[in-house]
Short mmCIF file of C-alpha atoms in Angstrom, two decimals:
data_model
loop_
_atom_site.label_atom_id
_atom_site.label_comp_id
_atom_site.label_asym_id
_atom_site.label_seq_id
_atom_site.Cartn_x
_atom_site.Cartn_y
_atom_site.Cartn_z
CA UNK A 941 -28.80 10.04 1.07
CA UNK A 942 -26.53 7.64 -0.75
CA UNK A 943 -23.39 9.74 0.10
CA UNK A 944 -24.38 10.03 3.67
CA UNK A 945 -25.08 6.34 4.00
CA UNK A 946 -21.84 5.33 2.31
CA UNK A 947 -19.96 7.75 4.79
CA UNK A 948 -21.57 6.09 7.87
CA UNK A 949 -21.34 2.58 6.54
CA UNK A 950 -17.52 2.98 6.05
CA UNK A 951 -17.06 3.93 9.68
CA UNK A 952 -18.22 7.58 9.87
CA UNK A 953 -20.62 9.13 12.33
CA UNK A 954 -23.43 11.70 12.32
CA UNK A 955 -25.61 13.35 14.97
CA UNK A 956 -29.14 14.56 14.36
CA UNK A 957 -31.13 17.07 16.43
CA UNK A 958 -34.82 17.55 15.70
CA UNK A 959 -36.59 20.87 15.76
CA UNK A 960 -39.50 23.07 14.62
CA UNK A 961 -38.98 22.23 10.96
CA UNK A 962 -38.68 18.45 11.45
CA UNK A 963 -41.11 16.46 9.27
CA UNK A 964 -41.37 12.92 10.51
CA UNK A 965 -42.78 11.61 7.21
CA UNK A 966 -39.77 13.01 5.35
CA UNK A 967 -37.31 11.51 7.80
CA UNK A 968 -39.00 8.13 7.53
CA UNK A 969 -39.15 8.03 3.76
CA UNK A 970 -35.51 8.89 3.43
CA UNK A 971 -33.68 7.71 6.58
CA UNK A 972 -35.87 4.87 7.87
CA UNK A 973 -37.08 3.20 4.63
CA UNK A 974 -38.66 0.33 6.52
CA UNK A 975 -35.45 -0.40 8.33
CA UNK A 976 -33.14 -0.24 5.36
CA UNK A 977 -31.81 3.26 6.04
CA UNK A 978 -29.78 4.85 8.76
CA UNK A 979 -32.67 4.71 11.19
CA UNK A 980 -33.63 1.20 12.29
CA UNK A 981 -36.83 2.34 13.82
CA UNK A 982 -39.54 4.74 12.46
CA UNK A 983 -39.89 8.22 13.88
CA UNK A 984 -43.34 8.76 15.43
CA UNK A 985 -45.24 11.47 13.61
CA UNK A 986 -46.67 13.17 16.66
CA UNK A 987 -44.51 15.51 18.74
CA UNK A 988 -44.41 14.55 22.43
CA UNK A 989 -45.34 17.42 24.70
CA UNK A 990 -47.48 17.87 27.88
CA UNK A 991 -49.04 21.15 28.64
CA UNK A 992 -51.17 22.74 31.34
CA UNK A 993 -53.15 25.89 30.41
CA UNK A 994 -51.18 26.45 27.40
CA UNK A 995 -47.73 26.09 29.09
CA UNK A 996 -45.43 23.28 28.37
CA UNK A 997 -44.44 21.07 31.23
CA UNK A 998 -41.16 19.22 31.67
CA UNK A 999 -41.33 15.58 30.26
CA UNK A 1000 -40.29 12.71 32.32
CA UNK A 1001 -37.12 11.47 30.58
CA UNK A 1002 -35.81 8.04 31.52
CA UNK A 1003 -32.15 7.38 30.65
CA UNK A 1004 -31.33 3.83 29.52
CA UNK A 1005 -28.20 1.82 28.71
CA UNK A 1006 -26.23 4.18 31.20
CA UNK A 1007 -23.04 2.07 30.47
CA UNK A 1008 -23.01 3.52 26.89
CA UNK A 1009 -19.92 5.65 26.21
CA UNK A 1010 -21.92 8.70 25.55
CA UNK A 1011 -23.20 8.78 29.17
CA UNK A 1012 -19.63 8.51 30.58
CA UNK A 1013 -18.88 11.38 32.98
CA UNK A 1014 -22.54 12.47 32.64
CA UNK A 1015 -24.30 9.61 34.43
CA UNK A 1016 -21.88 7.91 36.95
CA UNK A 1017 -23.29 5.91 39.87
CA UNK A 1018 -25.36 8.28 41.99
CA UNK A 1019 -24.37 11.31 39.93
CA UNK A 1020 -26.70 12.31 37.10
CA UNK A 1021 -26.09 15.63 35.50
CA UNK A 1022 -28.99 15.13 33.09
CA UNK A 1023 -31.24 15.65 36.13
CA UNK A 1024 -30.95 19.37 35.62
CA UNK A 1025 -32.06 19.26 31.99
CA UNK A 1026 -35.72 20.07 31.27
CA UNK A 1027 -37.11 18.89 27.98
CA UNK A 1028 -40.44 20.23 26.96
CA UNK A 1029 -40.97 18.91 23.52
CA UNK A 1030 -39.31 15.96 21.73
CA UNK A 1031 -39.87 13.50 18.85
CA UNK A 1032 -39.55 9.80 19.64
CA UNK A 1033 -38.88 6.55 17.87
CA UNK A 1034 -41.17 3.57 18.03
CA UNK A 1035 -39.11 1.04 19.79
CA UNK A 1036 -38.64 -2.35 18.15
CA UNK A 1037 -36.49 -5.40 18.41
CA UNK A 1038 -33.89 -4.25 15.98
CA UNK A 1039 -30.47 -5.22 17.26
CA UNK A 1040 -28.59 -2.37 15.57
CA UNK A 1041 -30.50 0.21 17.64
CA UNK A 1042 -29.63 1.19 21.31
CA UNK A 1043 -32.15 3.50 23.05
CA UNK A 1044 -30.32 6.00 25.31
CA UNK A 1045 -33.33 7.88 26.67
CA UNK A 1046 -37.06 7.16 26.65
CA UNK A 1047 -40.19 9.27 27.05
CA UNK A 1048 -43.98 8.34 27.25
CA UNK A 1049 -46.43 9.74 24.81
CA UNK A 1050 -50.07 10.55 25.48
CA UNK A 1051 -51.20 6.93 25.32
CA UNK A 1052 -48.45 6.01 27.83
CA UNK A 1053 -46.36 4.22 25.12
CA UNK A 1054 -42.65 4.44 25.53
CA UNK A 1055 -40.75 6.14 22.71
CA UNK A 1056 -36.96 6.36 22.38
CA UNK A 1057 -35.98 10.11 22.48
CA UNK A 1058 -32.31 9.58 22.04
CA UNK A 1059 -30.98 6.70 20.09
CA UNK A 1060 -27.76 5.11 18.77
CA UNK A 1061 -28.31 3.43 15.37
CA UNK A 1062 -25.45 1.39 14.05
CA UNK A 1063 -25.11 1.33 10.31
CA UNK A 1064 -22.31 -0.74 8.72
CA UNK A 1065 -19.11 0.26 10.59
CA UNK A 1066 -20.48 3.66 11.75
CA UNK A 1067 -23.22 5.15 13.95
CA UNK A 1068 -25.91 7.77 13.83
CA UNK A 1069 -26.89 9.36 17.09
CA UNK A 1070 -30.47 10.93 16.90
CA UNK A 1071 -31.74 13.36 19.51
CA UNK A 1072 -35.44 13.92 19.37
CA UNK A 1073 -35.38 17.42 20.90
CA UNK A 1074 -33.74 20.63 19.64
CA UNK A 1075 -30.13 21.70 19.89
CA UNK A 1076 -31.21 25.26 20.86
CA UNK A 1077 -33.33 26.41 23.76
CA UNK A 1078 -36.69 26.41 21.96
CA UNK A 1079 -37.69 22.99 23.33
CA UNK A 1080 -35.48 22.57 26.34
CA UNK A 1081 -32.72 24.01 28.44
CA UNK A 1082 -30.17 21.38 27.48
CA UNK A 1083 -27.75 23.78 25.86
CA UNK A 1084 -27.70 26.00 29.00
CA UNK A 1085 -26.65 23.16 31.22
CA UNK A 1086 -23.12 21.67 31.77
CA UNK A 1087 -24.29 18.29 30.64
CA UNK A 1088 -24.71 19.59 27.09
CA UNK A 1089 -20.99 20.24 26.52
CA UNK A 1090 -20.15 16.84 28.00
CA UNK A 1091 -22.76 15.12 25.81
CA UNK A 1092 -21.33 16.84 22.65
CA UNK A 1093 -17.82 15.91 23.62
CA UNK A 1094 -18.61 12.27 24.30
CA UNK A 1095 -20.78 11.97 21.19
CA UNK A 1096 -18.16 13.48 18.93
CA UNK A 1097 -15.49 11.14 20.37
CA UNK A 1098 -17.83 8.12 19.99
CA UNK A 1099 -18.71 9.04 16.40
CA UNK A 1100 -15.17 9.67 15.21
CA UNK A 1101 -14.02 7.42 12.47
CA UNK A 1102 -11.88 4.47 13.59
CA UNK A 1103 -9.00 5.44 11.30
CA UNK A 1104 -8.71 9.00 12.87
CA UNK A 1105 -8.88 7.97 16.44
CA UNK A 1106 -5.73 8.30 18.55
CA UNK A 1107 -4.63 5.18 20.51
CA UNK A 1108 -1.87 4.54 22.89
CA UNK A 1109 0.79 2.44 21.26
CA UNK A 1110 3.62 0.77 23.28
CA UNK A 1111 6.69 -1.07 22.16
CA UNK A 1112 6.46 -4.78 21.60
CA UNK A 1113 2.88 -4.60 20.35
CA UNK A 1114 1.68 -5.22 16.79
CA UNK A 1115 -0.51 -2.66 15.17
CA UNK A 1116 -3.32 -2.74 12.60
CA UNK A 1117 -4.98 0.38 11.24
CA UNK A 1118 -8.38 0.17 9.60
CA UNK A 1119 -8.95 1.63 6.06
CA UNK A 1120 -12.01 1.73 3.77
CA UNK A 1121 -12.49 -0.42 0.76
CA UNK A 1122 -11.53 2.53 -1.58
CA UNK A 1123 -7.93 2.61 -0.10
CA UNK A 1124 -7.64 -1.21 0.40
CA UNK A 1125 -5.54 -1.47 -2.77
CA UNK A 1126 -3.19 1.41 -1.99
CA UNK A 1127 0.50 0.97 -1.08
CA UNK A 1128 1.67 2.46 2.13
CA UNK A 1129 5.20 3.45 3.29
CA UNK A 1130 6.03 3.48 6.97
CA UNK A 1131 8.92 5.61 8.36
CA UNK A 1132 10.08 4.75 11.90
CA UNK A 1133 11.81 7.19 14.41
CA UNK A 1134 15.23 6.23 12.93
CA UNK A 1135 13.92 7.46 9.53
CA UNK A 1136 14.10 3.96 8.10
CA UNK A 1137 11.37 3.22 5.51
CA UNK A 1138 9.49 0.04 4.62
CA UNK A 1139 6.44 -0.89 2.63
CA UNK A 1140 3.37 -2.16 4.51
CA UNK A 1141 0.42 -4.07 3.08
CA UNK A 1142 -3.32 -3.88 3.49
CA UNK A 1143 -5.05 -7.17 4.63
CA UNK A 1144 -8.61 -8.32 4.68
CA UNK A 1145 -9.58 -10.06 7.87
CA UNK A 1146 -12.20 -12.68 8.55
CA UNK A 1147 -14.90 -9.98 9.07
CA UNK A 1148 -14.29 -8.53 5.60
CA UNK A 1149 -12.65 -5.45 7.19
CA UNK A 1150 -9.60 -3.84 5.45
CA UNK A 1151 -6.63 -3.14 7.75
CA UNK A 1152 -3.09 -1.85 7.26
CA UNK A 1153 -0.68 -4.43 8.79
CA UNK A 1154 2.02 -2.34 10.52
CA UNK A 1155 3.54 -5.23 12.39
CA UNK A 1156 5.46 -5.24 15.65
CA UNK A 1157 6.56 -1.80 17.01
CA UNK A 1158 10.00 -2.08 18.52
CA UNK A 1159 11.34 1.48 18.54
CA UNK A 1160 9.80 4.27 20.71
CA UNK A 1161 9.08 7.63 18.92
CA UNK A 1162 7.07 8.98 16.09
CA UNK A 1163 6.05 7.02 13.01
CA UNK A 1164 4.69 8.34 9.68
CA UNK A 1165 2.47 6.35 7.45
CA UNK A 1166 1.94 7.74 3.88
CA UNK A 1167 -0.11 6.45 0.94
CA UNK A 1168 2.39 6.32 -1.84
CA UNK A 1169 -0.26 7.09 -4.37
CA UNK A 1170 -2.00 9.90 -2.44
CA UNK A 1171 0.26 12.14 -0.24
CA UNK A 1172 -2.85 13.61 1.48
CA UNK A 1173 -3.51 10.24 2.98
CA UNK A 1174 -0.89 10.61 5.76
CA UNK A 1175 -0.91 9.54 9.38
CA UNK A 1176 1.40 10.31 12.31
CA UNK A 1177 1.30 8.20 15.48
CA UNK A 1178 3.61 7.73 18.41
CA UNK A 1179 4.89 4.62 20.23
CA UNK A 1180 5.74 4.77 23.94
CA UNK A 1181 8.00 2.46 25.97
CA UNK A 1182 6.33 -0.42 27.60
CA UNK A 1183 5.02 0.80 30.93
CA UNK A 1184 6.33 -2.23 32.71
CA UNK A 1185 9.81 -1.55 31.55
CA UNK A 1186 9.39 2.19 32.50
CA UNK A 1187 8.94 1.09 36.14
CA UNK A 1188 12.20 -0.90 36.16
CA UNK A 1189 13.87 1.57 38.64
CA UNK A 1190 10.93 1.20 41.05
CA UNK A 1191 10.90 -2.63 41.20
CA UNK A 1192 12.83 -4.96 43.42
CA UNK A 1193 15.02 -7.90 42.19
CA UNK A 1194 12.35 -10.46 42.86
CA UNK A 1195 9.74 -8.46 41.04
CA UNK A 1196 11.98 -8.04 38.02
CA UNK A 1197 12.70 -11.70 37.95
CA UNK A 1198 8.87 -12.46 38.03
CA UNK A 1199 8.34 -10.14 35.11
CA UNK A 1200 11.16 -11.21 32.83
CA UNK A 1201 12.36 -14.71 33.62
CA UNK A 1202 9.32 -16.10 32.02
CA UNK A 1203 10.61 -14.68 28.72
CA UNK A 1204 14.06 -16.25 29.27
CA UNK A 1205 15.57 -12.88 30.26
CA UNK A 1206 18.22 -13.21 33.15
CA UNK A 1207 18.06 -10.62 35.86
CA UNK A 1208 21.52 -9.91 37.29
CA UNK A 1209 21.11 -9.26 41.08
CA UNK A 1210 24.85 -8.28 41.60
CA UNK A 1211 25.22 -5.45 44.10
CA UNK A 1212 28.89 -4.69 43.06
CA UNK A 1213 28.55 -1.32 41.23
CA UNK A 1214 32.13 -1.65 40.04
CA UNK A 1215 30.99 -3.78 37.12
CA UNK A 1216 29.42 -0.57 35.58
CA UNK A 1217 32.86 0.73 34.49
CA UNK A 1218 34.77 -1.53 32.12
CA UNK A 1219 38.25 -2.64 33.33
CA UNK A 1220 37.56 -1.47 36.91
CA UNK A 1221 37.35 -4.48 39.24
CA UNK A 1222 36.90 -3.13 42.69
CA UNK A 1223 35.03 -0.24 44.35
CA UNK A 1224 38.16 1.57 45.60
CA UNK A 1225 39.59 1.60 42.10
CA UNK A 1226 36.33 2.97 40.81
CA UNK A 1227 36.35 5.79 43.37
CA UNK A 1228 39.92 6.64 42.29
CA UNK A 1229 38.96 6.54 38.59
CA UNK A 1230 35.97 8.96 39.23
CA UNK A 1231 38.13 11.35 41.35
CA UNK A 1232 40.71 11.48 38.53
CA UNK A 1233 37.91 12.24 36.03
CA UNK A 1234 36.60 15.01 38.20
CA UNK A 1235 40.06 16.63 38.45
CA UNK A 1236 40.50 16.61 34.67
CA UNK A 1237 37.18 18.42 34.31
CA UNK A 1238 38.20 21.04 36.88
CA UNK A 1239 41.44 21.74 35.11
CA UNK A 1240 39.75 22.02 31.77
CA UNK A 1241 37.10 24.43 33.15
CA UNK A 1242 39.73 26.66 34.67
CA UNK A 1243 41.88 26.76 31.46
CA UNK A 1244 38.82 27.66 29.47
CA UNK A 1245 37.91 30.45 31.99
CA UNK A 1246 41.46 31.80 31.77
CA UNK A 1247 41.35 31.84 27.98
CA UNK A 1248 38.00 33.70 27.84
CA UNK A 1249 39.30 36.31 30.37
CA UNK A 1250 42.48 37.03 28.18
CA UNK A 1251 40.15 37.53 25.10
CA UNK A 1252 38.06 40.10 26.98
CA UNK A 1253 41.17 42.15 27.67
#
């Protein structure tokens, strides 16, 4: 348990599915521990199930906290893909006031008490998602419905460690990458797209979190960050052009002025295209210059074709 708790506390994530072999007492003694473990709430010892003449009936599952990232693309406005999921048996947690627990789905037991059947427990920097029903089809039809794949995808993305998540970086932004305390004393070397190398440091912020201070990213392209003491600790990330600068050809002069003059950048609104060629002062001269250049290319192309033809003979 210590290894698992350390992993989650340092930013990792884990998902639990219950099943036929689940022993609530064992879970509570190891993972709840009166609120000190991964589980902030105790798991109810009695399995929730409703039956009629020996046949299990679908339980009434009430989704909660629908704005949670896990429900993204599954529950959206009037669309609820979980409505096609039938759950016949599930364990539930006794809901309390613990702030580090977020109920995502609830069910009522025989005494009409609400139990949390899907919960997000925060533990340190990480999370544990617990699903009271099974991952196979023995207690539900979840795995046979499209919502299951979306649920696993969203949960995996949500539980992914911060330091392995991909983010969109743009030029002009400063970047900090989180690391765990074990790597807080390591030295890192950053290589930019120009293959220039520099050393970056690990800082501790006000929240006692350790972060690698990359600094401002000014060059678009791929960057490599390597732990100088452990070559396996290597990260590759990309930096893209500022999206506002990428739209420069679609913006009018006044829009450009509005974007850049606040930063003391002068926007030249001259319409004389001849300034594009050094030493050419008027548009007629520019046209003559371009025509001469085209003629030279034509002559060179014909000479090259003649030379190739002679070699072929």
